[in-house]
Each structure stands twice: as structure tokens, then as C-alpha cells.
Amino acid sequence: MLGVRWLARFAPRAALLFLALLSLLKQPALPSQTQTQAGVRLIVVNSQADLSAVLARLKRGDDFGVVARELSLDATSIDGGYLGHVDPSTLRPELRTVFASLKPGQISQPFRLDQNYALLKLLPPGEVAHLQAVDEERQMAIRADSTLHFAPDIGGFIEAGSVYLQAAKPPGWQQDLRAACELRTEADRSALKRVEQFLAPANEPTLINSMHLTPLDLLNSHFGLGDFYAYHGDMAKALEQWQLAYKIALTQVSRAVPLLEETLAIGYLHKSEMENNVYTHPGGRCLFPMPPGMHYQNLADSQQAVRHFLNYLALRPDDLEVKWLLNLTYATLGQYPSAVPQQYLIPLSAFQSKQRVPRFVDVAPQAKLDLFGMAGGVIVDDFENNGLFDVVTSSFDTCHSLRLLHNNGDGTFSERTGQAGLADQLGGLNILQADYNNDGCLDILVLRGAWELPQRKSLLRNNCNGTFTDVTAASGLAQPATSTQSAVWADINNDGLLDLFVANENGPLQLFLNNGGGTFKDISHSAGIDRTVFAKGVTAADFDGDGYVDLYVSNFKGFNLLFRNNHDNTFTEIANQAGVQGTGKSFATWFFDYDNDGLPDLFVTSYYMSIEESMRTYLNLPHQAGTLKLYKNLGTGAFRDVTKETKLDLLFMPMGANFGDINNDGYLDIYLGTGNPSFASELPNVLLLNNEGKSFVDVTESSGTGELHKGHGVAFADIDFDGDEDILTQIGGAEPADAHAFRLFENPGNDNDWISIRLVGVKANRCAIGARIKITVKNEGRTIRSVYRTVNSGGSFGASPLEQHIGLGHRAQILSLDILWPDGSTLPQHLTNLPVNQAIQVKQFAPQYTAIKRRPVRLGGAARPSAERLALPEPQP
């Protein structure tokens, strides 16, 4: 597809914003005419200081491959920057241009690659001879986009991000959450004012005559201003600017016409959604397929969207992305599939579940979970030690505070943000919980700066009285500010104190050792984990069964990392040897025992911003990018890729994700929140049912959980204590105009048995993160089997309760419970005579469990359950 890369360059001293857009229409990759395939090495760094260090090393004669291995942040650093034996026509445009200027043996001048600095070396034939070719999946991460159809950037995320990036910033702003909010607000306001003045109709003759702007320059400027309006939700003004760009395209820049047709169609569809209040009151109107008979009330904008989508398809009839968006728009009119032109129809059968499950219903409004916001994280857990699960959410919006919704115990929630002292905790794309100081109360970690500029974390200590205190600076976690959304708590040395592993974007990974007393020590370098990648997910588990927790990092710009614990506060990276490197573009990840064989397996999603590739999944067409990955633990220190045999060779666009057991059969299912910042990226979130560890099947349509808008933090929790796990998810995009209501999909239930287990460590960390649970169960008519869980909060984006809800199957009898605590123990704690269909608490070393008394409630209000304050051990010294 012919596309435009709308990248705004904003200089603080300039009077204009989009005059200097790096615009021009992106051309298809050209076949190589003067160069054949050649070996190439690459170095990528993310600062001028690092670039200077690289150039100094090369100037003194150091080998390019050695420098790449030591200093490059690209995934190819492990191979000395070697990209393989490549055809220049398959490279990204900026790489292809540099490649063309080199002779064998030469090193390029520094050039920009995305937001980084890069150098290329064209290898002489003799140096290539002894190098092995890089495998196909790594090549995919650096090839041109000519083989993949990426969603167009509609919605202003790039423009707004560029303004924020270039705005003058006072010293210390990264540590001051209020200053970051005010800085961004003022940058947006002043930039918009300048661009509006620049593009005023009266100025157009001057722009053309005295400033020598081309029609394409004007087209790009109107497009950029339209995107900026769209970012803030003023769709009428956005469409006005895009119409001006469209008129220029029709008469003077014909190659831009398809893009403008699609842009206008997407703009009208988004306006239709806003006019019909589907973001604030979604109900079934944000699900795909919509329930029968449902459609929007105000149809004019959807009809305009159809007109422009059809105009586009008249020019590009095979475009799967626009076909899907056309089908979706007809659904808003109540005319899908009947009115869709046959040649563009994506049949309903493509989305129907091959296996049926009972239908979930969103009851967030009834439960008074009146949350509305942009992309963000979610925690569901008991922050008051009263046996009830509260809800905490965060927001990508730098001016939006955390929110704490207190569980009233009657099926409803009430706002406690201000009383809890959280109103000044602004921004944060992800949050997670742990009892880092072993006082028996769950604390909160807030992660900020993902996709944008570094900002400090927040460690919020739970004061055990309904309030929190920001102890980030005192704990040693405030400096340096980083760009991150992913971290994991784990006791790396079995001393009973939870340590913190933080995976940053384009910055060194960080490992903080818990000193006790509320402080941490940064041991990233001495531990051997301070690699620089574009980390998007992180998880921890003792994958090799040696009693020490290991760490895994997903990488959006290269291969993933697996750090094996050496038992001495150091780690060795072994992803290649273990066979778990991913696809080159990864996102959410976790360890879980999908087949209940007692070994932690590894799941990791790919992340390609392509609607077309998702449609290929639904239509059973071959993919052009890497799929989800499931790696089965072989118990030998290595894994086997079982993606295809478990039917997970699927490609969606997953961001938020987590796992739980929706039918209480003892096997863990998966929920994926999909999307990217573009308004174009509307795809159903996905629920995948685990069929007894043998395969997974998409049950989204029958479950009614296919929310179309951006899915972020996801948690599984039995929020109403009726014995099954509900799905809670923060919905919303990266722009204010893409904010959305929170979803609580209530599980309709089943007749399988279950048990919920809350562990309390004594020698081990208090909240028992990392503890391994084995339940031996006998089901009627079946042989004895075991169900396994590890205490954690689930996926790397969104946090389920640390209390483990475990499905047992039909007519179950628990024969025994074994707990291997994360304190170096080799013998498990063994209990028998456990009940089914009840919540219990187990304290380390205690011979018996304690019942947690609860009664189910109806979400939206019913009789109050008899929840009692749990009898927790006294705080440890």
C-alpha cells in the first residue's frame, strides 16, 4: 500500500509546526539494479554520547563487530551487528540509501534510524564467507515494510509526541509529575495556536509564493493539523483539514488520493463513534459482532465513512485493512453482513467461535466502576486485608491520576482515590502490586514514560490504614528516570525480600536488590543484566527447577532475552540456547504451566501494527510476520516451540494481555487486548480457550468479550466471589480522543469446582510471589491428576490478584495441596483434607489452612457478604 509517514519536526524557536514535515510519500522498495546481495553489519545507539564512544573506538582501529557486540542496542549485537547476507531492496529506506553509498569494507557516516543513531558497514566477500546467515525471523525485524501492510497513523499520536519531545523542559521535570502534566498541556496549546495561525486561509498565497511551498508541503501541513485536532477529539475540525488535503490531492498530488480517502473514512467512523457515545456508554455497540438488531442511532457520519471506504476500494480492491473497516462500518449501520458489497464482504463465519462458551456480560456500570480514560494499567487485589478485591487503574495521560475503587462488599465500588492519597500520582501506563516491605499490606509500583520520554517510577507504600505514601526517592528507585511499562517482583536470592527487575525501552535493564528497611540497591551491572533493548514485557519463574528464579524480557526491536540465575546475584543470558528468542517484535509475555505437567512454559506475543495480518488470521490466509509464540518447557533447561501444534500460530495486535481459567477446568486460558495508537486499529480483543493443554481455540464471539477498542491492562479475578473468574480490562488508546469506559466482563459461570488460595510467607516473602502450588485432584470418572500454579499477578501488562483462583474440573476431590515456597526450600509444605468451592489462607509452616469467609454477591448491589478481616501474621522484623 502507498502510505505516508507523518513525522512532525518541531523546533522550539520556529514559528511553525508542520512546515518541515518529513513528508513525502513513501515509495515501494525498488529492485536492486546495481548491487547484489552483500554482508552487512549494523550499530545502533540512542544518544550522542554513545555515538561518540562508538566513533572513538572505530577511529582507534577496534573491530566493528566487537564494538557492535559491546555497545549496540540492536538485537543483532549478539552477532556483532551482523544483519546477514542481504538484498538491499529488502532493507528499510534509510538503510537502503546508506547501503547504496558504500563500497565493500567501508563504514558509513552516522545516520538517524527511528529515534536512534546508526552506522553500517558493508562487508568484503572474504569477511562474509565465515559468517552464518541470520535467521529469517531476525531479518523480518529490520526489513522494509514493503511486505507488510501497516495501519496508517491517524489520530495525532506522532504529532503530539513530537511537540512534547521538542518542548523546552525545566531542570528536574522528570521527577515532578505535576510539572510533566503542565509542560505537556502548555506544549499542546502553544503548538496548536501557532499552526492554526500558519495555516489560516489568508496565509496560503504567501506560503506558496514567498515560502516556495509545494502542493505536497501544504497537503502534509493540513493533514498534520487535522491529526492534531483529532488527537484532542475535535473531529469536525480534523475532517475539515483532511478535506483541504484531499482537495489538493485530487488536483495536484494524485498518488496521495488513496491515503486521503482512507483517512477521511476513518475520521468519519471515529466521529460517528463519538457522536453515538460508544466510548462513554459502550454496551454491545463496541463488540464485534454486535448483538443482533443493534446499531448506532445517528448514522450520517458512518454513511460518509462508507462512501470514502468504497472510493478507496475502487482504487485498491484487494486491501484487506480497508475491507475490514468497511465491514465494521456497515455493522454500525446495522447492515452487516447483508449490505456489504459481495466483493468486499468478510463473512461473519470468519469470526464465529469454533467452540461455544457461555456469554459474558459487561456489568461495569452496574458495579459503579465508573472509570473512563486512555490506555493504562489495572490491578485487582485486596489492599485493605478485608477479603475483598479492590480495583486500581493508571493512565497514559500525564495529567490523569491513579484511581482506587474500593470494594463495598455488596457488588459495587466507590471512589477512594483522594482519601488514599493517590490524587497526585499522575500518569503511568502500567502498575503492579507486591508487599515489598513484608508488612502484610500490598504496595503499588507505577511505571511511566513508555513509548515517549523518560519519567520516574513511583513506589507507593501501603500504610495499612487505607492510605499510601510515595517512597520512591527514599527507596532508591527514583533515579534515573526511564521509559518503561514492564517490571516484575521476584526474590532472586531467596532471602525473603522481594527484588525488582525493570525492563526499559532503549535503556539498560535494571535489577534492584532489596536491602530490607525499605531501600534498594541497583546491581544491574554486577548482575550482568544491564542490556539495552526496546523491552515491552518481562516475567519471572524458576524455569529450570534449581530453586532460583530466572528472568525473561520481550523485545519490540529484536530478539528476546532469557536470564538464567547463577545463584550468586548474577545471571547468564541463554535465550538462543534455550530456543525462546521470539519473532523480533514481541510484547506481552509470561510463564505459565499451560499443560499442567509441573514445568513453567513460556508465552510471548508478537506485535506487528498491521490490521491486514489480523485479517489473515481470521480468513486462514498465510501470514507475512511472526505469530504468537508458545514454548513448552522440556525440563532440560530448554524449550520446544509448540505454537503450531497448539493452534496458536495466530497473529493479532496484542498489547494488554493476561491469563486465567474461565471454565474452572484447571487449564489456563488467555485474553488479549488489541490495537495500536491509530484510530484505524479497531480489532476485536481475543479470548483463547485452553483445551486441556492440547490446543487453544478462539471463543471471542460466543463469549461476547470482543471489545473493538484499545485493550490495555487486563486482570482475571473472581470479583463477585461466585466461584468463577471475571475479566476486568482497562480500555482506551494513546490519545484523549480515544479514551474509553472500563470493562468488567462478568463470567456466566459453570458447574466445575474450584478453590482459591491466599498464601502468607514467613521465611519467604510475605505475599508469597514465586511460590509454586501443586493440587492433586480426583475428578469423577477420571484418573488422578495435578494442577499447578505459581503465585504472581499474571501477564506483563495488567495484574490479577496474588490470591490464586484454581479450577478443579467437574465433581472434584482435592487429595492434597503441596506448596514449594520461594526461600530455597526443597521440601514442599503438604496439606490434606481441603475443601472445594471455598477460599482459604495458608501460612508458611502452619499445619492447617484458615477459611476466608465470603458469600457471592450480585454485581450492581445485593446482600453484603460476611467478609471478615483476615487473621494475618504480625509484621516480620
Short mmCIF file of N, CA, C and O in Angstrom, two decimals, residues 298-349:
data_model
loop_
_atom_site.label_atom_id
_atom_site.label_comp_id
_atom_site.label_asym_id
_atom_site.label_seq_id
_atom_site.Cartn_x
_atom_site.Cartn_y
_atom_site.Cartn_z
N ASN A 298 -27.34 7.63 15.31
CA ASN A 298 -27.01 8.71 14.38
C ASN A 298 -26.11 8.14 13.29
O ASN A 298 -24.97 7.76 13.55
N LEU A 299 -26.60 8.09 12.07
CA LEU A 299 -25.95 7.31 11.02
C LEU A 299 -25.18 8.12 9.99
O LEU A 299 -24.44 7.56 9.18
N ALA A 300 -25.31 9.43 10.00
CA ALA A 300 -24.78 10.24 8.90
C ALA A 300 -23.26 10.08 8.74
O ALA A 300 -22.76 9.93 7.63
N ASP A 301 -22.52 10.11 9.84
CA ASP A 301 -21.06 10.01 9.73
C ASP A 301 -20.62 8.63 9.28
O ASP A 301 -19.67 8.49 8.51
N SER A 302 -21.31 7.60 9.76
CA SER A 302 -20.98 6.24 9.28
C SER A 302 -21.25 6.11 7.79
O SER A 302 -20.50 5.44 7.06
N GLN A 303 -22.30 6.74 7.31
CA GLN A 303 -22.60 6.70 5.88
C GLN A 303 -21.51 7.39 5.07
O GLN A 303 -21.12 6.92 3.99
N GLN A 304 -20.99 8.52 5.60
CA GLN A 304 -19.87 9.19 4.94
C GLN A 304 -18.64 8.29 4.92
O GLN A 304 -17.89 8.25 3.94
N ALA A 305 -18.40 7.59 6.03
CA ALA A 305 -17.26 6.68 6.10
C ALA A 305 -17.37 5.59 5.04
O ALA A 305 -16.39 5.27 4.35
N VAL A 306 -18.57 5.04 4.88
CA VAL A 306 -18.78 4.01 3.84
C VAL A 306 -18.43 4.56 2.46
O VAL A 306 -17.76 3.91 1.66
N ARG A 307 -18.86 5.79 2.19
CA ARG A 307 -18.61 6.38 0.87
C ARG A 307 -17.11 6.46 0.58
O ARG A 307 -16.66 6.07 -0.50
N HIS A 308 -16.34 6.91 1.55
CA HIS A 308 -14.91 7.06 1.31
C HIS A 308 -14.19 5.70 1.29
O HIS A 308 -13.24 5.52 0.52
N PHE A 309 -14.62 4.75 2.11
CA PHE A 309 -14.03 3.41 2.04
C PHE A 309 -14.28 2.80 0.66
O PHE A 309 -13.39 2.16 0.07
N LEU A 310 -15.49 2.99 0.13
CA LEU A 310 -15.80 2.45 -1.21
C LEU A 310 -14.98 3.15 -2.28
O LEU A 310 -14.52 2.51 -3.24
N ASN A 311 -14.78 4.46 -2.14
CA ASN A 311 -13.91 5.18 -3.08
C ASN A 311 -12.51 4.59 -3.07
O ASN A 311 -11.88 4.40 -4.12
N TYR A 312 -12.01 4.32 -1.88
CA TYR A 312 -10.67 3.75 -1.77
C TYR A 312 -10.61 2.38 -2.44
O TYR A 312 -9.69 2.08 -3.21
N LEU A 313 -11.59 1.53 -2.15
CA LEU A 313 -11.57 0.16 -2.67
C LEU A 313 -11.76 0.14 -4.18
O LEU A 313 -11.34 -0.83 -4.85
N ALA A 314 -12.38 1.17 -4.73
CA ALA A 314 -12.45 1.25 -6.19
C ALA A 314 -11.06 1.37 -6.80
O ALA A 314 -10.82 0.93 -7.93
N LEU A 315 -10.13 1.96 -6.02
CA LEU A 315 -8.75 2.10 -6.48
C LEU A 315 -7.89 0.93 -6.05
O LEU A 315 -6.97 0.53 -6.77
N ARG A 316 -8.15 0.37 -4.88
CA ARG A 316 -7.35 -0.72 -4.31
C ARG A 316 -8.28 -1.82 -3.84
O ARG A 316 -8.48 -2.01 -2.63
N PRO A 317 -8.86 -2.60 -4.72
CA PRO A 317 -9.94 -3.52 -4.34
C PRO A 317 -9.50 -4.69 -3.46
O PRO A 317 -10.36 -5.36 -2.87
N ASP A 318 -8.21 -4.96 -3.36
CA ASP A 318 -7.75 -6.12 -2.60
C ASP A 318 -7.24 -5.77 -1.20
O ASP A 318 -6.69 -6.64 -0.52
N ASP A 319 -7.40 -4.55 -0.77
CA ASP A 319 -6.85 -4.10 0.51
C ASP A 319 -7.67 -4.68 1.67
O ASP A 319 -8.80 -4.28 1.91
N LEU A 320 -7.09 -5.63 2.41
CA LEU A 320 -7.81 -6.31 3.49
C LEU A 320 -8.11 -5.36 4.65
O LEU A 320 -9.14 -5.50 5.31
N GLU A 321 -7.21 -4.43 4.92
CA GLU A 321 -7.44 -3.48 6.01
C GLU A 321 -8.71 -2.69 5.76
O GLU A 321 -9.58 -2.59 6.64
N VAL A 322 -8.84 -2.12 4.57
CA VAL A 322 -9.99 -1.27 4.29
C VAL A 322 -11.25 -2.10 4.12
O VAL A 322 -12.36 -1.67 4.49
N LYS A 323 -11.12 -3.31 3.62
CA LYS A 323 -12.29 -4.20 3.57
C LYS A 323 -12.85 -4.42 4.97
O LYS A 323 -14.06 -4.35 5.19
N TRP A 324 -11.96 -4.71 5.92
CA TRP A 324 -12.40 -4.93 7.29
C TRP A 324 -13.09 -3.69 7.85
O TRP A 324 -14.17 -3.77 8.44
N LEU A 325 -12.48 -2.52 7.66
CA LEU A 325 -13.06 -1.30 8.20
C LEU A 325 -14.39 -0.98 7.54
O LEU A 325 -15.31 -0.44 8.18
N LEU A 326 -14.53 -1.31 6.26
CA LEU A 326 -15.82 -1.14 5.59
C LEU A 326 -16.87 -2.06 6.22
O LEU A 326 -18.00 -1.63 6.51
N ASN A 327 -16.52 -3.33 6.45
CA ASN A 327 -17.46 -4.26 7.08
C ASN A 327 -17.85 -3.78 8.47
O ASN A 327 -19.03 -3.83 8.86
N LEU A 328 -16.87 -3.29 9.22
CA LEU A 328 -17.15 -2.78 10.56
C LEU A 328 -18.09 -1.58 10.51
O LEU A 328 -19.02 -1.46 11.33
N THR A 329 -17.90 -0.69 9.53
CA THR A 329 -18.76 0.48 9.42
C THR A 329 -20.19 0.09 9.06
O THR A 329 -21.15 0.67 9.58
N TYR A 330 -20.34 -0.89 8.18
CA TYR A 330 -21.70 -1.38 7.90
C TYR A 330 -22.35 -1.94 9.16
O TYR A 330 -23.57 -1.81 9.34
N ALA A 331 -21.56 -2.53 10.05
CA ALA A 331 -22.12 -3.04 11.31
C ALA A 331 -22.67 -1.89 12.15
O ALA A 331 -23.72 -2.04 12.81
N THR A 332 -22.01 -0.73 12.15
CA THR A 332 -22.53 0.40 12.91
C THR A 332 -23.87 0.89 12.35
O THR A 332 -24.67 1.47 13.07
N LEU A 333 -24.10 0.62 11.06
CA LEU A 333 -25.37 0.99 10.42
C LEU A 333 -26.43 -0.08 10.59
O LEU A 333 -27.58 0.10 10.14
N GLY A 334 -26.04 -1.22 11.20
CA GLY A 334 -26.97 -2.34 11.31
C GLY A 334 -27.15 -3.08 10.01
O GLY A 334 -28.16 -3.77 9.82
N GLN A 335 -26.16 -2.98 9.11
CA GLN A 335 -26.30 -3.55 7.76
C GLN A 335 -25.22 -4.58 7.44
O GLN A 335 -24.98 -4.90 6.28
N TYR A 336 -24.56 -5.10 8.49
CA TYR A 336 -23.56 -6.15 8.27
C TYR A 336 -24.20 -7.49 8.62
O TYR A 336 -24.85 -7.61 9.67
N PRO A 337 -24.04 -8.49 7.79
CA PRO A 337 -23.29 -8.52 6.52
C PRO A 337 -24.15 -8.24 5.29
O PRO A 337 -23.65 -8.23 4.18
N SER A 338 -25.45 -8.01 5.48
CA SER A 338 -26.39 -8.01 4.36
C SER A 338 -26.08 -6.99 3.29
O SER A 338 -26.21 -7.28 2.09
N ALA A 339 -25.65 -5.77 3.66
CA ALA A 339 -25.49 -4.70 2.68
C ALA A 339 -24.06 -4.56 2.15
O ALA A 339 -23.81 -3.75 1.26
N VAL A 340 -23.12 -5.31 2.69
CA VAL A 340 -21.74 -5.18 2.24
C VAL A 340 -21.61 -5.70 0.81
O VAL A 340 -22.05 -6.82 0.53
N PRO A 341 -21.06 -4.92 -0.11
CA PRO A 341 -20.86 -5.43 -1.46
C PRO A 341 -20.12 -6.77 -1.43
O PRO A 341 -19.12 -6.92 -0.71
N GLN A 342 -20.60 -7.72 -2.20
CA GLN A 342 -20.11 -9.09 -2.11
C GLN A 342 -18.59 -9.17 -2.28
O GLN A 342 -17.92 -9.96 -1.59
N GLN A 343 -18.04 -8.36 -3.17
CA GLN A 343 -16.61 -8.46 -3.43
C GLN A 343 -15.76 -7.97 -2.26
O GLN A 343 -14.56 -8.24 -2.21
N TYR A 344 -16.39 -7.24 -1.31
CA TYR A 344 -15.65 -6.73 -0.17
C TYR A 344 -16.06 -7.39 1.14
O TYR A 344 -15.54 -7.04 2.20
N LEU A 345 -16.97 -8.33 1.09
CA LEU A 345 -17.53 -8.93 2.30
C LEU A 345 -16.50 -9.82 3.00
O LEU A 345 -15.89 -10.70 2.40
N ILE A 346 -16.32 -9.59 4.30
CA ILE A 346 -15.62 -10.53 5.17
C ILE A 346 -16.71 -11.26 5.94
O ILE A 346 -17.40 -10.66 6.77
N PRO A 347 -16.92 -12.53 5.69
CA PRO A 347 -18.12 -13.22 6.19
C PRO A 347 -18.12 -13.33 7.71
O PRO A 347 -17.08 -13.43 8.36
N LEU A 348 -19.31 -13.33 8.27
CA LEU A 348 -19.48 -13.48 9.71
C LEU A 348 -18.85 -14.78 10.19
O LEU A 348 -18.34 -14.85 11.32
N SER A 349 -18.86 -15.79 9.37
CA SER A 349 -18.29 -17.09 9.76
C SER A 349 -16.82 -16.99 10.13
O SER A 349 -16.31 -17.81 10.90
#
